[in-house]
Short mmCIF file of C-alpha atoms (C1' of nucleotides) in Angstrom, two decimals:
data_model
loop_
_atom_site.label_atom_id
_atom_site.label_comp_id
_atom_site.label_asym_id
_atom_site.label_seq_id
_atom_site.Cartn_x
_atom_site.Cartn_y
_atom_site.Cartn_z
CA MET A 1 -5.84 -29.94 -5.53
CA PRO A 2 -7.57 -28.32 -2.68
CA ARG A 3 -9.61 -25.98 -4.11
CA GLU A 4 -10.30 -24.19 -0.31
CA GLY A 5 -8.33 -20.88 -0.94
CA GLN A 6 -11.54 -19.72 -1.89
CA ALA A 7 -13.97 -20.78 0.46
CA VAL A 8 -10.68 -18.71 3.37
CA ILE A 9 -11.71 -15.56 2.29
CA SER A 10 -15.35 -15.92 1.78
CA ILE A 11 -15.70 -17.38 5.45
CA LEU A 12 -13.43 -14.12 6.69
CA ARG A 13 -15.40 -12.28 4.68
CA ASP A 14 -18.37 -13.36 6.61
CA LYS A 15 -17.17 -12.77 9.86
CA ILE A 16 -16.29 -9.46 9.48
CA VAL A 17 -19.18 -8.34 8.45
CA SER A 18 -21.47 -10.16 10.09
CA GLY A 19 -19.43 -8.94 12.88
CA GLU A 20 -17.66 -12.22 14.60
CA PHE A 21 -14.96 -9.91 13.88
CA PRO A 22 -15.43 -6.83 15.53
CA ALA A 23 -14.26 -4.03 14.18
CA GLY A 24 -11.15 -3.32 16.00
CA GLN A 25 -10.50 -6.74 16.44
CA ARG A 26 -6.68 -7.61 15.35
CA LEU A 27 -5.77 -10.57 13.35
CA ALA A 28 -2.73 -12.15 12.84
CA GLU A 29 -1.98 -15.63 10.93
CA ILE A 30 -1.30 -17.69 12.56
CA PRO A 31 -4.61 -18.38 14.99
CA THR A 32 -6.93 -17.35 12.22
CA ALA A 33 -5.50 -20.76 10.15
CA ASP A 34 -5.77 -22.58 13.22
CA LEU A 35 -9.35 -21.39 13.75
CA LEU A 36 -9.79 -22.98 10.71
CA GLY A 37 -7.79 -24.90 10.29
CA VAL A 38 -5.97 -24.25 7.57
CA SER A 39 -2.08 -23.60 6.59
CA ARG A 40 -0.89 -20.13 6.23
CA THR A 41 -1.01 -19.74 3.40
CA PRO A 42 -4.15 -19.33 1.73
CA VAL A 43 -4.87 -17.33 5.21
CA ARG A 44 -2.48 -14.74 4.31
CA ILE A 45 -3.83 -14.92 0.85
CA ALA A 46 -7.35 -14.10 1.96
CA PHE A 47 -5.68 -11.03 4.44
CA ARG A 48 -3.95 -9.65 1.17
CA ALA A 49 -7.36 -10.21 -0.79
CA LEU A 50 -9.37 -8.56 2.58
CA ALA A 51 -7.64 -5.76 2.65
CA GLN A 52 -7.73 -4.89 -0.64
CA GLU A 53 -11.35 -4.81 -0.30
CA GLY A 54 -10.98 -2.44 2.07
CA LEU A 55 -11.87 -5.13 4.80
CA LEU A 56 -9.00 -5.41 6.44
CA ILE A 57 -6.24 -2.70 7.00
CA LYS A 58 -2.88 -3.90 7.65
CA LEU A 59 -0.83 -2.73 10.07
CA PRO A 60 2.50 -3.20 9.61
CA ARG A 61 4.77 -5.97 11.33
CA ARG A 62 1.42 -6.39 13.66
CA GLY A 63 -0.83 -8.37 11.46
CA TYR A 64 -4.16 -6.72 9.65
CA GLN A 65 -6.98 -4.98 10.81
CA VAL A 66 -10.37 -5.34 10.75
CA ARG A 67 -11.60 -1.98 9.76
CA GLU A 68 -13.88 0.47 11.55
CA VAL A 69 -16.62 1.69 9.41
CA THR A 70 -18.34 4.61 9.88
CA THR A 71 -21.33 6.08 9.25
CA GLU A 72 -19.83 9.04 7.39
CA GLU A 73 -18.03 5.65 4.94
CA ILE A 74 -21.35 4.11 5.19
CA SER A 75 -23.49 7.41 3.17
CA GLY A 76 -20.73 8.21 0.97
CA ALA A 77 -20.64 4.29 -0.71
CA VAL A 78 -23.96 5.18 -0.81
CA GLU A 79 -23.10 8.15 -2.40
CA VAL A 80 -20.63 6.84 -4.87
CA ARG A 81 -23.18 3.86 -5.96
CA GLY A 82 -25.36 5.98 -7.05
CA VAL A 83 -23.32 7.74 -9.04
CA LEU A 84 -22.37 4.52 -10.45
CA GLU A 85 -26.22 3.44 -11.01
CA GLY A 86 -27.50 6.54 -11.97
CA LEU A 87 -24.52 5.60 -14.93
CA ALA A 88 -24.56 2.85 -15.33
CA ALA A 89 -29.17 3.62 -16.18
CA ARG A 90 -28.00 6.81 -18.68
CA GLN A 91 -25.55 4.68 -20.76
CA ALA A 92 -28.28 1.63 -20.33
CA ALA A 93 -31.34 4.19 -21.55
CA GLU A 94 -28.75 6.17 -24.14
CA LYS A 95 -28.07 1.94 -25.20
CA GLY A 96 -31.26 0.75 -25.41
CA LEU A 97 -32.53 -2.18 -24.02
CA SER A 98 -32.33 -5.74 -25.71
CA GLN A 99 -35.45 -8.04 -25.86
CA SER A 100 -34.61 -9.92 -23.26
CA THR A 101 -33.57 -7.70 -20.71
CA GLN A 102 -36.30 -5.54 -21.14
CA ALA A 103 -38.45 -9.27 -20.30
CA GLN A 104 -36.33 -9.45 -16.96
CA LEU A 105 -36.93 -6.21 -16.05
CA GLU A 106 -39.93 -6.49 -15.69
CA GLN A 107 -40.80 -10.08 -15.17
CA CYS A 108 -38.72 -8.26 -11.03
CA LEU A 109 -41.31 -5.76 -11.78
CA MET A 110 -44.00 -8.19 -11.93
CA GLN A 111 -43.27 -10.16 -8.55
CA GLY A 112 -42.51 -6.63 -6.84
CA ASP A 113 -45.48 -5.56 -7.25
CA ALA A 114 -47.62 -8.54 -6.40
CA ILE A 115 -45.68 -8.91 -3.52
CA PHE A 116 -46.34 -5.68 -2.70
CA ASN A 117 -50.47 -5.33 -3.94
CA LYS A 118 -51.28 -7.54 -0.36
CA GLY A 119 -50.72 -4.76 0.92
CA TYR A 120 -48.47 -5.37 3.98
CA ILE A 121 -45.42 -7.11 4.10
CA THR A 122 -43.63 -10.53 5.92
CA GLU A 123 -39.96 -10.92 6.79
CA ASP A 124 -40.08 -13.25 3.67
CA ASP A 125 -41.20 -11.27 1.77
CA LEU A 126 -38.29 -8.70 2.28
CA GLU A 127 -36.25 -11.53 1.87
CA GLN A 128 -38.19 -12.39 -1.84
CA TYR A 129 -37.70 -8.62 -2.55
CA ASN A 130 -34.06 -8.41 -2.33
CA LEU A 131 -33.26 -10.75 -4.15
CA LEU A 132 -35.46 -9.23 -6.98
CA ASN A 133 -33.83 -6.21 -5.85
CA LYS A 134 -30.31 -7.79 -6.26
CA GLN A 135 -31.49 -8.95 -9.66
CA PHE A 136 -33.52 -5.69 -11.19
CA HIS A 137 -29.54 -3.93 -9.92
CA ALA A 138 -27.59 -6.07 -11.89
CA LEU A 139 -29.24 -6.26 -15.22
CA ILE A 140 -29.46 -2.77 -15.28
CA ILE A 141 -25.58 -2.43 -14.79
CA GLN A 142 -25.23 -5.34 -17.33
CA ALA A 143 -27.27 -3.51 -19.60
CA SER A 144 -24.85 -0.51 -19.17
CA GLY A 145 -22.42 -2.04 -21.26
CA ASN A 146 -19.40 -0.73 -18.89
CA PRO A 147 -17.56 -3.12 -17.86
CA ALA A 148 -15.65 -0.63 -15.70
CA ILE A 149 -18.76 -0.06 -14.27
CA GLN A 150 -18.85 -3.07 -12.17
CA SER A 151 -15.75 -2.71 -11.46
CA ALA A 152 -15.68 0.15 -9.30
CA MET A 153 -18.80 -0.88 -8.11
CA GLN A 154 -17.22 -3.91 -7.15
CA ILE A 155 -14.81 -2.83 -4.29
CA ASN A 156 -18.39 -0.57 -2.61
CA GLU A 157 -19.80 -3.36 -2.43
CA HIS A 158 -18.17 -5.31 0.34
CA LEU A 159 -19.12 -3.08 3.37
CA PRO A 160 -20.81 -3.96 4.70
CA PHE A 161 -24.46 -1.94 4.89
CA ALA A 162 -23.65 -0.21 1.87
CA SER A 163 -24.14 -3.03 -0.22
CA VAL A 164 -28.06 -2.96 -2.69
CA ASN A 165 -27.12 -7.38 -1.49
CA ALA A 166 -27.55 -5.80 1.95
CA LEU A 167 -31.47 -4.92 2.82
CA LEU A 168 -31.61 -3.72 6.18
CA PHE A 169 -34.88 -3.38 7.71
CA ASN A 170 -36.57 -3.18 11.48
CA PRO A 171 -38.66 -6.48 11.89
CA GLU A 172 -40.42 -4.43 14.37
CA GLN A 173 -42.18 -2.25 12.09
CA LEU A 174 -42.94 -3.62 9.19
CA ASP A 175 -45.40 -1.10 8.22
CA ARG A 176 -42.96 1.51 7.65
CA GLU A 177 -40.82 -0.43 5.77
CA PHE A 178 -43.71 -1.97 3.42
CA ARG A 179 -44.21 1.84 2.21
CA ARG A 180 -40.05 2.64 2.10
CA PHE A 181 -39.80 -1.08 0.38
CA SER A 182 -42.98 -0.19 -1.80
CA PHE A 183 -41.65 2.76 -2.35
CA ALA A 184 -38.67 1.96 -3.67
CA ASN A 185 -40.44 -0.93 -5.94
CA MET A 186 -42.61 2.61 -7.53
CA GLN A 187 -39.05 3.54 -7.51
CA HIS A 188 -38.05 0.62 -10.51
CA HIS A 189 -40.95 1.02 -12.20
CA VAL A 190 -39.98 4.69 -13.29
CA VAL A 191 -36.62 3.93 -13.78
CA PHE A 192 -37.67 1.29 -16.22
CA GLU A 193 -40.27 3.51 -18.45
CA ALA A 194 -37.14 5.68 -18.45
CA LEU A 195 -35.10 3.31 -19.56
CA VAL A 196 -37.60 1.87 -22.03
CA ASN A 197 -38.59 6.17 -23.12
CA ARG A 198 -34.41 6.12 -24.19
CA GLN A 199 -35.29 8.93 -21.77
CA GLY A 200 -31.16 9.56 -20.23
CA ALA A 201 -31.10 12.18 -17.89
CA ARG A 202 -34.64 10.88 -15.92
CA ALA A 203 -33.37 7.40 -15.92
CA GLU A 204 -29.92 8.44 -14.21
CA ALA A 205 -31.23 10.88 -11.69
CA VAL A 206 -33.40 8.52 -9.91
CA MET A 207 -31.37 6.06 -10.12
CA LYS A 208 -28.99 8.47 -8.35
CA GLU A 209 -32.53 9.00 -5.03
CA HIS A 210 -32.95 5.54 -5.63
CA ALA A 211 -29.97 5.01 -4.46
CA HIS A 212 -30.52 6.86 -0.87
CA ALA A 213 -34.39 5.08 -0.59
CA THR A 214 -32.34 1.69 -0.09
CA LEU A 215 -30.23 3.02 3.07
CA SER A 216 -32.77 5.88 4.25
CA GLN A 217 -30.45 8.33 6.67
CA VAL A 218 -32.83 7.66 8.93
CA GLU A 219 -32.48 4.28 10.11
CA LEU A 220 -28.12 4.95 9.82
CA ASN A 221 -29.09 6.50 13.37
CA ASP A 222 -32.28 3.77 14.73
CA ASN A 223 -30.78 1.71 16.75
CA ALA A 224 -28.91 -1.23 15.32
CA ASP A 225 -30.07 -3.86 17.58
CA SER A 226 -33.53 -3.24 16.64
CA ARG A 227 -32.59 -3.41 12.70
CA LYS A 228 -31.59 -6.87 10.80
CA LEU A 229 -29.69 -7.18 8.24
CA ILE A 230 -30.13 -9.53 4.50
CA ASN A 231 -27.25 -10.39 3.91
CA SER A 232 -27.47 -12.59 0.70
CA ALA A 233 -24.72 -14.52 -0.34
CA GLU A 234 -22.77 -14.65 -3.31
CA MET B 1 12.61 -9.86 5.46
CA PRO B 2 12.50 -10.10 1.90
CA ARG B 3 10.58 -7.63 0.77
CA GLU B 4 10.61 -7.80 -2.48
CA GLY B 5 6.56 -9.30 -2.70
CA GLN B 6 5.39 -4.68 -3.70
CA ALA B 7 7.85 -4.83 -5.95
CA VAL B 8 7.60 -8.09 -8.08
CA ILE B 9 3.53 -5.89 -8.65
CA SER B 10 4.69 -3.22 -9.44
CA ILE B 11 7.14 -4.67 -12.32
CA LEU B 12 4.71 -6.41 -13.29
CA ARG B 13 1.95 -4.41 -12.99
CA ASP B 14 4.98 -1.78 -14.97
CA LYS B 15 5.11 -4.73 -18.09
CA ILE B 16 1.45 -4.82 -19.09
CA VAL B 17 1.48 -1.66 -19.09
CA SER B 18 4.07 -0.84 -20.65
CA GLY B 19 3.36 -3.55 -23.31
CA GLU B 20 6.55 -5.68 -22.85
CA PHE B 21 3.60 -8.23 -22.24
CA PRO B 22 1.67 -7.95 -25.13
CA ALA B 23 -2.39 -8.18 -24.44
CA GLY B 24 -3.41 -12.37 -24.60
CA GLN B 25 0.26 -12.93 -23.20
CA ARG B 26 -0.33 -16.23 -21.06
CA LEU B 27 1.69 -15.71 -17.93
CA ALA B 28 2.39 -18.52 -16.20
CA GLU B 29 3.72 -18.99 -12.46
CA ILE B 30 7.24 -20.79 -13.54
CA PRO B 31 7.82 -19.16 -16.45
CA THR B 32 7.56 -15.67 -14.64
CA ALA B 33 9.70 -16.53 -11.51
CA ASP B 34 12.18 -17.23 -13.24
CA LEU B 35 12.46 -14.10 -14.83
CA LEU B 36 11.90 -12.28 -11.77
CA GLY B 37 15.04 -14.48 -10.11
CA VAL B 38 12.24 -14.75 -6.91
CA SER B 39 10.04 -17.83 -6.21
CA ARG B 40 5.81 -18.86 -7.01
CA THR B 41 5.19 -17.70 -3.85
CA PRO B 42 5.54 -13.69 -4.46
CA VAL B 43 4.22 -14.16 -8.13
CA ARG B 44 0.93 -16.23 -6.82
CA ILE B 45 0.69 -13.57 -4.89
CA ALA B 46 1.01 -11.09 -7.86
CA PHE B 47 -1.50 -12.27 -10.16
CA ARG B 48 -3.99 -13.58 -8.38
CA ALA B 49 -3.29 -8.66 -6.86
CA LEU B 50 -3.48 -7.59 -10.77
CA ALA B 51 -6.68 -9.78 -11.93
CA GLN B 52 -7.69 -8.70 -8.42
CA GLU B 53 -7.09 -5.21 -10.55
CA GLY B 54 -8.42 -5.51 -13.47
CA LEU B 55 -5.26 -6.43 -15.40
CA LEU B 56 -4.54 -9.84 -15.58
CA ILE B 57 -7.74 -12.92 -16.21
CA LYS B 58 -7.18 -16.27 -14.80
CA LEU B 59 -7.79 -18.36 -17.00
CA PRO B 60 -8.49 -21.85 -15.04
CA ARG B 61 -5.80 -24.17 -15.02
CA ARG B 62 -3.88 -22.51 -17.89
CA GLY B 63 -3.04 -19.90 -15.61
CA TYR B 64 -3.11 -16.30 -16.39
CA GLN B 65 -3.13 -14.35 -19.34
CA VAL B 66 -2.50 -9.82 -20.04
CA ARG B 67 -5.94 -8.54 -20.18
CA GLU B 68 -7.12 -7.02 -23.56
CA VAL B 69 -8.31 -3.39 -23.09
CA THR B 70 -10.73 -2.04 -26.35
CA THR B 71 -11.07 1.75 -26.89
CA GLU B 72 -14.91 0.57 -25.44
CA GLU B 73 -14.09 -0.04 -22.17
CA ILE B 74 -11.46 3.20 -21.99
CA SER B 75 -14.70 5.43 -22.58
CA GLY B 76 -16.65 3.58 -20.80
CA ALA B 77 -13.30 3.78 -17.49
CA VAL B 78 -13.55 7.85 -18.50
CA GLU B 79 -17.01 7.50 -18.11
CA VAL B 80 -17.26 5.73 -14.74
CA ARG B 81 -13.61 8.81 -14.08
CA GLY B 82 -15.85 11.17 -14.70
CA VAL B 83 -19.22 10.29 -12.13
CA LEU B 84 -16.03 9.90 -9.47
CA GLU B 85 -14.48 13.01 -9.88
CA GLY B 86 -18.13 15.05 -10.84
CA LEU B 87 -19.32 13.37 -7.04
CA ALA B 88 -16.00 14.33 -4.65
CA ALA B 89 -16.92 17.79 -6.62
CA ARG B 90 -19.45 18.39 -5.66
CA GLN B 91 -19.43 16.70 -2.00
CA ALA B 92 -15.96 19.30 -1.75
CA ALA B 93 -18.05 21.98 -2.68
CA GLU B 94 -21.07 21.47 -0.92
CA LYS B 95 -18.56 20.56 2.32
CA GLY B 96 -16.63 23.61 1.48
CA LEU B 97 -12.84 24.14 0.76
CA SER B 98 -10.63 24.29 4.22
CA GLN B 99 -7.68 27.10 4.00
CA SER B 100 -4.77 24.79 2.91
CA THR B 101 -6.65 23.32 0.66
CA GLN B 102 -7.92 26.19 -2.00
CA ALA B 103 -3.89 27.62 -0.84
CA GLN B 104 -3.05 24.33 -1.97
CA LEU B 105 -4.97 24.49 -5.37
CA GLU B 106 -4.61 28.08 -5.71
CA GLN B 107 -0.59 27.07 -6.41
CA CYS B 108 -1.73 24.31 -8.73
CA LEU B 109 -3.89 26.90 -10.57
CA MET B 110 -1.17 29.24 -10.55
CA GLN B 111 1.82 26.88 -11.92
CA GLY B 112 -0.79 26.19 -14.74
CA ASP B 113 -0.84 29.19 -15.53
CA ALA B 114 3.38 30.03 -15.97
CA ILE B 115 2.85 27.10 -18.28
CA PHE B 116 0.33 27.72 -20.12
CA ASN B 117 0.77 31.59 -20.51
CA LYS B 118 3.63 30.93 -22.80
CA GLY B 119 1.67 30.71 -25.47
CA TYR B 120 3.43 27.58 -25.99
CA ILE B 121 4.46 24.30 -24.59
CA THR B 122 7.87 21.43 -24.50
CA GLU B 123 7.34 17.96 -23.31
CA ASP B 124 8.99 18.83 -20.54
CA ASP B 125 6.07 21.53 -20.03
CA LEU B 126 3.86 18.05 -20.28
CA GLU B 127 4.95 16.53 -17.71
CA GLN B 128 5.40 19.24 -15.71
CA TYR B 129 1.65 19.60 -15.85
CA ASN B 130 1.08 15.80 -15.57
CA LEU B 131 2.00 16.40 -11.64
CA LEU B 132 0.10 19.38 -11.36
CA ASN B 133 -2.89 17.96 -12.66
CA LYS B 134 -2.58 14.69 -11.09
CA GLN B 135 -2.66 16.91 -7.56
CA PHE B 136 -5.11 19.22 -8.55
CA HIS B 137 -7.00 15.90 -9.10
CA ALA B 138 -6.37 14.31 -6.23
CA LEU B 139 -6.55 17.56 -3.44
CA ILE B 140 -10.17 17.46 -5.32
CA ILE B 141 -11.42 13.65 -4.49
CA GLN B 142 -9.48 14.65 -0.92
CA ALA B 143 -11.53 17.60 0.05
CA SER B 144 -14.24 15.25 -1.06
CA GLY B 145 -13.94 13.77 3.34
CA ASN B 146 -15.17 10.40 0.72
CA PRO B 147 -13.21 7.65 0.81
CA ALA B 148 -15.81 5.85 -1.30
CA ILE B 149 -14.56 7.62 -3.96
CA GLN B 150 -11.47 6.66 -3.95
CA SER B 151 -11.25 3.58 -3.79
CA ALA B 152 -13.62 3.37 -6.16
CA MET B 153 -11.06 4.50 -8.89
CA GLN B 154 -8.60 2.59 -7.96
CA ILE B 155 -9.33 -0.32 -9.94
CA ASN B 156 -10.63 2.50 -12.69
CA GLU B 157 -6.91 3.81 -12.47
CA HIS B 158 -5.19 1.28 -13.23
CA LEU B 159 -6.43 0.59 -16.51
CA PRO B 160 -3.58 1.93 -19.05
CA PHE B 161 -4.79 5.43 -20.78
CA ALA B 162 -7.99 5.55 -18.63
CA SER B 163 -6.43 6.94 -15.35
CA VAL B 164 -5.60 10.50 -15.39
CA ASN B 165 -2.53 9.66 -13.76
CA ALA B 166 -1.40 8.84 -17.39
CA LEU B 167 -2.12 12.21 -19.25
CA LEU B 168 -1.48 10.42 -23.11
CA PHE B 169 -0.05 13.24 -25.77
CA ASN B 170 0.93 13.66 -29.53
CA PRO B 171 4.05 14.83 -28.92
CA GLU B 172 4.54 16.03 -33.01
CA GLN B 173 1.53 18.28 -33.02
CA LEU B 174 2.10 20.08 -29.49
CA ASP B 175 0.57 23.12 -31.06
CA ARG B 176 -3.27 20.92 -31.11
CA GLU B 177 -1.89 19.89 -27.35
CA PHE B 178 -1.40 23.16 -25.73
CA ARG B 179 -5.39 23.75 -26.47
CA ARG B 180 -6.14 21.02 -25.63
CA PHE B 181 -3.96 20.87 -21.95
CA SER B 182 -4.17 24.88 -21.80
CA PHE B 183 -8.63 24.06 -22.26
CA ALA B 184 -8.44 21.42 -19.28
CA ASN B 185 -6.24 24.19 -17.29
CA MET B 186 -9.05 26.35 -17.73
CA GLN B 187 -11.55 24.11 -16.26
CA HIS B 188 -9.52 23.82 -13.67
CA HIS B 189 -10.12 27.72 -12.29
CA VAL B 190 -14.11 26.82 -13.46
CA VAL B 191 -13.76 24.14 -11.09
CA PHE B 192 -12.72 25.96 -8.58
CA GLU B 193 -14.13 28.60 -8.64
CA ALA B 194 -17.05 26.23 -8.77
CA LEU B 195 -15.66 25.02 -5.14
CA VAL B 196 -15.05 28.45 -3.99
CA ASN B 197 -18.69 29.40 -4.10
CA ARG B 198 -19.58 25.74 -3.05
CA GLN B 199 -21.87 25.28 -6.21
CA GLY B 200 -22.07 22.16 -5.76
CA ALA B 201 -24.13 21.28 -8.82
CA ARG B 202 -21.79 23.46 -10.97
CA ALA B 203 -18.05 21.94 -10.19
CA GLU B 204 -20.01 18.45 -11.11
CA ALA B 205 -20.82 20.01 -14.41
CA VAL B 206 -17.50 20.78 -15.36
CA MET B 207 -15.59 18.23 -13.81
CA LYS B 208 -17.99 15.64 -15.91
CA GLU B 209 -17.45 16.82 -18.64
CA HIS B 210 -13.56 17.78 -17.37
CA ALA B 211 -12.56 13.87 -17.68
CA HIS B 212 -13.59 13.96 -20.73
CA ALA B 213 -11.49 16.70 -21.72
CA THR B 214 -8.06 14.94 -20.36
CA LEU B 215 -8.99 12.27 -23.36
CA SER B 216 -10.96 13.40 -26.13
CA GLN B 217 -12.43 10.40 -28.45
CA VAL B 218 -10.06 12.05 -31.04
CA GLU B 219 -7.45 10.24 -29.27
CA LEU B 220 -8.59 7.35 -29.49
CA ASN B 221 -8.62 6.97 -33.22
CA ASP B 222 -5.59 8.19 -33.77
CA ASN B 223 -2.09 6.30 -34.50
CA ALA B 224 -1.10 4.50 -31.48
CA ASP B 225 2.63 5.21 -32.48
CA SER B 226 2.82 9.00 -32.83
CA ARG B 227 1.40 9.08 -29.31
CA LYS B 228 4.09 9.41 -26.28
CA LEU B 229 1.98 7.96 -23.17
CA ILE B 230 3.22 9.78 -19.92
CA ASN B 231 2.34 7.33 -16.52
CA SER B 232 3.69 8.56 -13.56
CA ALA B 233 4.45 5.95 -11.01
CA GLU B 234 3.03 6.59 -8.38
"C1'" DA C 1 -8.69 -42.70 -40.70
"C1'" DT C 2 -10.64 -41.16 -37.05
"C1'" DA C 3 -12.14 -41.47 -31.70
"C1'" DT C 4 -11.73 -42.69 -28.06
"C1'" DG C 5 -9.47 -44.15 -23.26
"C1'" DG C 6 -5.14 -44.23 -20.73
"C1'" DG C 7 -0.82 -42.78 -19.36
"C1'" DT C 8 2.03 -38.32 -18.81
"C1'" DT C 9 2.99 -33.81 -18.16
"C1'" DA C 10 2.02 -29.11 -17.57
"C1'" DT C 11 1.00 -26.63 -13.95
"C1'" DT C 12 -2.00 -24.51 -9.82
"C1'" DG C 13 -2.77 -24.61 -5.12
"C1'" DG C 14 -1.79 -25.98 -0.28
"C1'" DA C 15 1.70 -26.91 3.53
"C1'" DT C 16 6.11 -26.92 5.14
"C1'" DC C 17 11.18 -25.05 6.63
"C1'" DC C 18 13.31 -20.96 6.75
"C1'" DA C 19 15.36 -15.84 7.47
"C1'" DA C 20 15.01 -11.58 9.14
"C1'" DT C 21 13.17 -8.26 11.53
"C1'" DT C 22 10.58 -5.75 14.87
"C1'" DT C 23 8.30 -5.66 18.88
"C1'" DT C 24 8.61 -6.48 23.76
"C1'" DC C 25 10.01 -7.31 28.17
"C1'" DA C 26 12.42 -7.47 32.01
"C1'" DG C 27 16.92 -6.42 34.14
"C1'" DA C 28 20.18 -3.12 35.10
"C1'" DC C 29 21.81 1.23 35.89
"C1'" DA C 30 20.77 6.31 36.72
"C1'" DT D 1 11.86 4.90 40.30
"C1'" DG D 2 12.00 5.59 35.45
"C1'" DT D 3 14.87 4.98 31.29
"C1'" DC D 4 17.80 2.21 28.37
"C1'" DT D 5 19.78 -1.17 26.58
"C1'" DG D 6 19.54 -6.32 25.13
"C1'" DA D 7 17.55 -10.56 23.97
"C1'" DA D 8 14.09 -13.29 23.18
"C1'" DA D 9 9.59 -14.29 21.33
"C1'" DA D 10 6.26 -13.51 18.21
"C1'" DT D 11 5.42 -12.42 13.13
"C1'" DT D 12 5.56 -11.81 8.84
"C1'" DG D 13 7.01 -12.65 4.31
"C1'" DG D 14 9.98 -16.22 0.73
"C1'" DA D 15 11.16 -20.72 -0.78
"C1'" DT D 16 10.03 -24.75 -1.53
"C1'" DC D 17 8.15 -29.36 -1.11
"C1'" DC D 18 4.42 -32.74 -1.71
"C1'" DA D 19 -0.69 -33.47 -3.56
"C1'" DA D 20 -3.81 -33.46 -6.60
"C1'" DT D 21 -6.74 -32.13 -11.60
"C1'" DA D 22 -6.57 -30.98 -15.64
"C1'" DA D 23 -4.52 -30.78 -20.27
"C1'" DC D 24 -2.46 -32.54 -23.41
"C1'" DC D 25 -0.66 -36.74 -26.43
"C1'" DC D 26 0.29 -41.10 -28.74
"C1'" DA D 27 -1.38 -45.61 -29.57
"C1'" DT D 28 -5.36 -48.94 -29.63
"C1'" DA D 29 -9.68 -50.35 -31.54
"C1'" DT D 30 -13.59 -49.68 -34.72
#
DNA sequence: ATATGGGTTATTGGATCCAATTTTCAGACA
DNA sequence: TGTCTGAAAATTGGATCCAATAACCCATAT
C-alpha cells in the first residue's frame, strides 16, 4: 500500500515554514498534486491537516492560502508556550521527578555545560544545543503527566519561529548568541533545581520567563536575512 | 457540489461525545460510511480530523478507536484551560478593553445577575447562563488579541466535560448548583473589575482559579448518571 | 497437541471519475 | 465606455476503483 500520505503533509509543511511557499501564496489542489507527483487525494488531506494546524487558511472555492504570520502572532504564540511550559514545570514539580527523568535531565544539563564551558560557540555547537534544548523541554512536558499540555502546544509548535524546535540565531554575532544561549542554559539549571526541590511556583515562573529568552523580542526586530533557522525535523 | 463533509465530522463528533459511540469502540471506514449513508471518502477525512482533535486514536491497520477519557485527563485539560484563559485575561487587561468589549461584558454580567438575583435557579436558567458564560469567556479571549490562545484551546475544547462550552450540573441538587454558579458569576465580576482597572496579574489569577470552579473536582467523583450535560453546539 | 506457514480476507490509502458550483471573461446593450 | 448577463472554465468534494499489506484462520507437520 502506498504510504506517502504523511510524507505529503511533511513536505508541504516544510515548503511553507522554509518560505519556499511564501506567505500569501495561493495553493490549489491540481498544481500541487502535479508538483509532488501524486494524485489530488493526498494533497486534499494534507491541505485540510495543514489548515487545522494553522499554516494554511481556506479560501472558499479558491483553494488554500499560505498564512501570513505577523510578529504579533509570534510573540503571542511564545507567550502561550510560556504559560503551557510553565504549567508543565509546576505540575512536574508537584508530582516529583522519576529517577529516570531526573537522570536524563541531568544528562542534558551536563552536555549543555560542556558546550558553553568552552567560552565560545560555533554553529555546530548551536545545532547540538538545539537538540538538547528540545529534549529538555520534551522531558518536562512528559514529566508533568498532563497530556493536554502536549495537545495544546501542538498547534503552536507548527508556527514557524514560535516553536522550541526551531532555534533562531544570528551567525554573524556568535558572541552575542553565546551570551543568550548560555543564559538560557543557566535557566535550565534553575528550572531543574526547582523541579528537584519540588518548588512548583518557582519552576513555573522561571520556565515562563525562559520562553521569552529562547526568542527574545530583539530578535524579532532584527533583519531577517542575517538570521539562520535551525529547524530540526521531527 | 455535495457539501456534507463538515456535517460528517460534526455527526461523528456528536456520536462520540454523546456516548453513542462508547469509549474504546472500534470504528472502521466501511461500516461507518454505510451507517451515515455516504462514501468512504468523507468518513476517512473525518476520522483523520477527529484523530487530530484527540477524540479518536488510530490503530494501525485496525481503523480507529474512540478514545478513553480519564478523569486525570479531564482535570489536566481544565488546568490547561486555566492557564490559557488566565493568559488571555492578563493580556486583555494589559491591552485594555475596547468600549464595545467592555459594554458587551457588562451586558453578560447584568444578564447573569438577573438570573441569580432571584435567589434560585431552574434548568432553563442554567441553559441560559451557559450561553452567557460561553460569551463572556469568548469575549475575553478575543480581547486578549492573541489568536494563539484560541488555537491552543481548540483541541482541549473538544474533550467532553473539559470545555467551557459544556456546563455540567446536577439537576437534583439545584440549590447546590445555585451556589456554585452564582459564585462563578461573582468571579466573572471580579475578573471584569480587574480588566477595567488594568490589573493584569489579578485578572490572570482569578481567571485561573475560575477554571476550577466551572468544573469542581467534587463533580468528577459524583455519580455520572445523575448529572446533566448542557453542550451547546458551536 | 502445538506451532508454523501459507492462503484468504479485511481494511486502508491513492488514483480517477463525476457532479456541482463559483468565478471569470467576453460580448452585447444601454 | 461602463455594466450586466450568460457561458465556459476552473476547482472543489464525493463516489468508486484498484493495489498493497497486515491480520486471521486453518491445515499440516513435528
